[in-house]
Tab-separated table of C-alpha atoms and ligand atoms in Angstrom:
chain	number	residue	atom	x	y	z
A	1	UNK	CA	16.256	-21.644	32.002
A	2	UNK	CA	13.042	-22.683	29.948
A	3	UNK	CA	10.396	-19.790	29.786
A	4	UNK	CA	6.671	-20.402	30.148
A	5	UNK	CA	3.584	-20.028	27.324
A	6	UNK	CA	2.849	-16.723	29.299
A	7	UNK	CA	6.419	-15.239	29.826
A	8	UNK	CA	7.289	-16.014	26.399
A	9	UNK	CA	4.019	-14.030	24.921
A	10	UNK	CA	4.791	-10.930	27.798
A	11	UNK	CA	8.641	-11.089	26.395
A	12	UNK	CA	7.495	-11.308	22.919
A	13	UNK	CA	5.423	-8.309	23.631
A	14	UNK	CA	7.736	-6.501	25.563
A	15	UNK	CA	10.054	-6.277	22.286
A	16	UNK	CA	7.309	-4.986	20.416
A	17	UNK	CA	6.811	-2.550	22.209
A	18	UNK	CA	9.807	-1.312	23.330
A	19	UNK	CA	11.847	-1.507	19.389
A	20	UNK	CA	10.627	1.223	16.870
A	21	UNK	CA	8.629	-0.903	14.378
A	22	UNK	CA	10.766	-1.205	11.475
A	23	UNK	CA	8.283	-0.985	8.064
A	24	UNK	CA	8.786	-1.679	4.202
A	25	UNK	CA	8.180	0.435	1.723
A	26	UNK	CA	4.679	-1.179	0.846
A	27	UNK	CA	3.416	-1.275	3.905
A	28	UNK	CA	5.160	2.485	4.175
A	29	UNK	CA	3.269	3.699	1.107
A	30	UNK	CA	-0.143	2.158	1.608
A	31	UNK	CA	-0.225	4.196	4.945
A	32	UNK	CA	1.469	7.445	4.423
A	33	UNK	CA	-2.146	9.132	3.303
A	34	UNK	CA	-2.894	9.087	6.830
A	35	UNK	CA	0.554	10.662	7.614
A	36	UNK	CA	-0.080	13.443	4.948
A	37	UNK	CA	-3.613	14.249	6.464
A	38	UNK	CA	-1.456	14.956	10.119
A	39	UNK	CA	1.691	16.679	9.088
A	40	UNK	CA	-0.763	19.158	6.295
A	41	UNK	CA	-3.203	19.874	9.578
A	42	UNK	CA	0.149	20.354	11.600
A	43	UNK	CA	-0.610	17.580	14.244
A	44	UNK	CA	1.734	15.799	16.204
A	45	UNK	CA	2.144	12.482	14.719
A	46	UNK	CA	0.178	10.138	16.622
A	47	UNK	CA	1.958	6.882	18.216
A	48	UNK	CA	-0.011	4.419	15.508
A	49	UNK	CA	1.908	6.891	12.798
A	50	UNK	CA	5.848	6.814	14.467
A	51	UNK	CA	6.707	4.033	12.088
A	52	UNK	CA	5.704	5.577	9.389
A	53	UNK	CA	7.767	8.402	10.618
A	54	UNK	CA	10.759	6.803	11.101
A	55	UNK	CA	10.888	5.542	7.827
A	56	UNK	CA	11.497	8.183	5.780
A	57	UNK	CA	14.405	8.847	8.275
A	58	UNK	CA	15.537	5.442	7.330
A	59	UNK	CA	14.841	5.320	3.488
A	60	UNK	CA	15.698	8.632	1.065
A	61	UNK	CA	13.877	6.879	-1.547
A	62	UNK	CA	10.209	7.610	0.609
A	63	UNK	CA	11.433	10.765	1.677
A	64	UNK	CA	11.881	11.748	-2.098
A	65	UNK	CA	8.312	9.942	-2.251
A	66	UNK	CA	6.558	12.171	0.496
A	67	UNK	CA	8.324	14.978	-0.649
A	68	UNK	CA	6.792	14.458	-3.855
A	69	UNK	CA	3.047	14.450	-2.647
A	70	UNK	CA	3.523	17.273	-0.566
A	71	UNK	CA	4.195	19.140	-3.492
A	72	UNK	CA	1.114	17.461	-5.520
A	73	UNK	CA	-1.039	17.692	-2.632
A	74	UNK	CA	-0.380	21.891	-2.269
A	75	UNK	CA	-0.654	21.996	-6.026
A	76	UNK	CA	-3.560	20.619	-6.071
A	77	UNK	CA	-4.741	23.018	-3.167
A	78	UNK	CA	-3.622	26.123	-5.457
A	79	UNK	CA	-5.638	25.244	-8.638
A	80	UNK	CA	-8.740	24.969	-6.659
A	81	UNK	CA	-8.481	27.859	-4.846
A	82	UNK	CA	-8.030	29.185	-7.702
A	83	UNK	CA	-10.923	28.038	-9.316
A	84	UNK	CA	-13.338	28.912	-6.621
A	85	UNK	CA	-11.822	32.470	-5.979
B	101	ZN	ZN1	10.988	3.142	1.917
């Protein structure tokens, strides 16, 4: 069975859609900021943001990683409340 130009692009997108999109950790870290901004404001994680997600339920060593600027990010909250208070 030989597929079309046009079925093969509709089952090539098909896949993309329907499989999680697996990330590295590069392309991971240079968009977690955007993650940070959503989970700090207590949004639901918007569908551009689900691989980003998913990979720190794939890879400990990001999760350490997030849960690291979390902790830097409120810290840095703290001192300048403090500073303005
Ligand atoms: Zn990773």
């Amino acid at each position: 069975m030989k597929f079309t130009p046009d079925q093969l692009k509709e089952l090539a997108r098909a896949t993309v859609n329907t499989r999680p999109q697996e990330i590295d950790c590069d392309a991971w870290l240079k968009r977690v900021a955007g993650y940070l901004e959503v989970i700090q404001k207590g949004q639901p994680v918007p569908p551009e943001l689900t691989d980003v997600a998913h990979h720190i339920e794939v890879c400990p060593d990001c999760r350490n990683e997030l849960d690291l600027m979390l902790k830097m990010v409120s810290d840095v909250e703290n001192d300048a409340g403090e500073k303005t208070a």
